[in-house]
Amino acid sequence: MATRQYERTDRISAEVMREVERIIREDVSDPRTDCMFSVTHVDVTRDLRYAKVYISVYEEAKREPMMKALKSAAGFIRHNLGMRVQLRYTPELLFELDTTIEYGVHIA
């Protein structure tokens, strides 16, 4: 029975990841978000109240402004996510910078 819960959160995480990236690219009009980025992973808690969104920004100079823009637009992104994804509760979005790609290049 416990595996069903994890499968459900994995499916919801994948759906949230697709929709958040689409919302940032299409609907957020902040000029600080006009850079090359990727949503690499989303972790949704088991109670579906919080979602940690990992963002990889390819241009090092634009990382900090991009993260500030996302944190200030979190409410707008959450509202649009609630309109697109049918869930009882729309998770609160917490944005984190993902540096695993840079670390992989450094190791190689």
Short mmCIF file of C-alpha atoms in Angstrom, two decimals:
data_model
loop_
_atom_site.label_atom_id
_atom_site.label_comp_id
_atom_site.label_asym_id
_atom_site.label_seq_id
_atom_site.Cartn_x
_atom_site.Cartn_y
_atom_site.Cartn_z
CA MET A 1 0.00 0.00 0.00
CA ALA A 2 2.85 2.39 0.74
CA THR A 3 4.24 2.01 -2.78
CA ARG A 4 1.03 3.38 -4.26
CA GLN A 5 1.51 6.64 -2.35
CA TYR A 6 5.04 7.03 -3.69
CA GLU A 7 3.93 6.28 -7.24
CA ARG A 8 1.23 8.93 -6.94
CA THR A 9 3.64 11.56 -5.63
CA ASP A 10 6.08 10.68 -8.41
CA ARG A 11 3.38 11.21 -11.03
CA ILE A 12 2.32 14.48 -9.44
CA SER A 13 5.96 15.60 -9.26
CA ALA A 14 6.41 14.95 -12.98
CA GLU A 15 3.22 16.84 -13.83
CA VAL A 16 4.18 19.78 -11.61
CA MET A 17 7.64 19.85 -13.22
CA ARG A 18 6.19 20.08 -16.74
CA GLU A 19 3.64 22.73 -15.85
CA VAL A 20 5.98 24.92 -13.77
CA GLU A 21 8.52 25.04 -16.60
CA ARG A 22 5.76 25.90 -19.07
CA ILE A 23 4.40 28.64 -16.79
CA ILE A 24 7.84 30.20 -16.28
CA ARG A 25 8.57 30.21 -20.01
CA GLU A 26 5.17 31.45 -21.21
CA ASP A 27 3.47 33.44 -18.44
CA VAL A 28 6.12 35.04 -16.21
CA SER A 29 6.96 38.41 -17.73
CA ASP A 30 9.88 39.28 -15.47
CA PRO A 31 12.93 40.14 -17.64
CA ARG A 32 15.22 38.35 -15.15
CA THR A 33 13.73 35.03 -16.29
CA ASP A 34 14.82 35.53 -19.91
CA CYS A 35 17.78 33.17 -19.80
CA MET A 36 18.54 29.54 -20.50
CA PHE A 37 17.25 27.40 -17.65
CA SER A 38 15.77 24.02 -16.99
CA VAL A 39 13.55 22.59 -14.29
CA THR A 40 15.57 19.50 -13.45
CA HIS A 41 13.52 17.92 -10.68
CA VAL A 42 10.53 18.47 -8.41
CA ASP A 43 10.04 16.84 -5.02
CA VAL A 44 6.47 16.93 -3.76
CA THR A 45 5.90 16.05 -0.12
CA ARG A 46 3.66 13.08 0.67
CA ASP A 47 0.86 15.33 1.91
CA LEU A 48 1.11 17.38 -1.34
CA ARG A 49 1.44 20.67 0.55
CA TYR A 50 4.95 21.63 -0.57
CA ALA A 51 6.91 21.16 -3.77
CA LYS A 52 10.64 21.81 -3.95
CA VAL A 53 11.47 22.87 -7.52
CA TYR A 54 15.10 22.48 -8.61
CA ILE A 55 16.15 24.98 -11.30
CA SER A 56 19.36 24.76 -13.30
CA VAL A 57 20.45 28.09 -14.82
CA TYR A 58 23.14 27.73 -17.46
CA GLU A 59 24.53 31.28 -17.35
CA GLU A 60 26.38 31.79 -14.09
CA ALA A 61 25.88 35.56 -14.04
CA LYS A 62 22.09 35.19 -14.25
CA ARG A 63 21.63 32.58 -11.52
CA GLU A 64 21.04 34.89 -8.59
CA PRO A 65 18.66 37.29 -10.41
CA MET A 66 16.72 34.33 -11.81
CA MET A 67 16.27 32.76 -8.37
CA LYS A 68 15.16 36.10 -6.89
CA ALA A 69 12.64 36.53 -9.72
CA LEU A 70 11.25 33.04 -9.18
CA LYS A 71 10.93 33.49 -5.44
CA SER A 72 9.07 36.78 -5.93
CA ALA A 73 6.78 35.22 -8.57
CA ALA A 74 6.09 32.04 -6.56
CA GLY A 75 2.53 33.06 -5.73
CA PHE A 76 1.74 33.84 -9.37
CA ILE A 77 3.25 30.54 -10.52
CA ARG A 78 1.34 28.64 -7.82
CA HIS A 79 -1.94 30.27 -8.86
CA ASN A 80 -1.40 29.33 -12.52
CA LEU A 81 -0.37 25.81 -11.49
CA GLY A 82 -3.63 25.47 -9.58
CA MET A 83 -5.55 26.43 -12.70
CA ARG A 84 -3.74 23.83 -14.86
CA VAL A 85 -3.38 20.85 -12.51
CA GLN A 86 -6.42 19.33 -10.84
CA LEU A 87 -5.42 18.78 -7.21
CA ARG A 88 -7.30 19.40 -4.00
CA TYR A 89 -4.42 21.52 -2.69
CA THR A 90 -1.96 23.32 -4.90
CA PRO A 91 1.47 22.80 -3.33
CA GLU A 92 3.48 25.76 -2.09
CA LEU A 93 6.50 26.15 -4.37
CA LEU A 94 10.01 26.38 -2.96
CA PHE A 95 12.67 27.14 -5.58
CA GLU A 96 16.21 25.79 -5.19
CA LEU A 97 19.22 26.25 -7.44
CA ASP A 98 20.42 22.95 -8.90
CA THR A 99 24.16 22.76 -9.57
CA THR A 100 24.46 19.04 -10.34
CA ILE A 101 25.11 19.65 -14.05
CA GLU A 102 27.95 22.03 -13.24
CA TYR A 103 29.33 19.54 -10.71
CA GLY A 104 29.22 16.76 -13.33
CA VAL A 105 31.15 18.89 -15.80
CA HIS A 106 33.69 19.69 -13.11
CA ILE A 107 34.18 15.97 -12.31
CA ALA A 108 34.53 15.06 -15.99
#
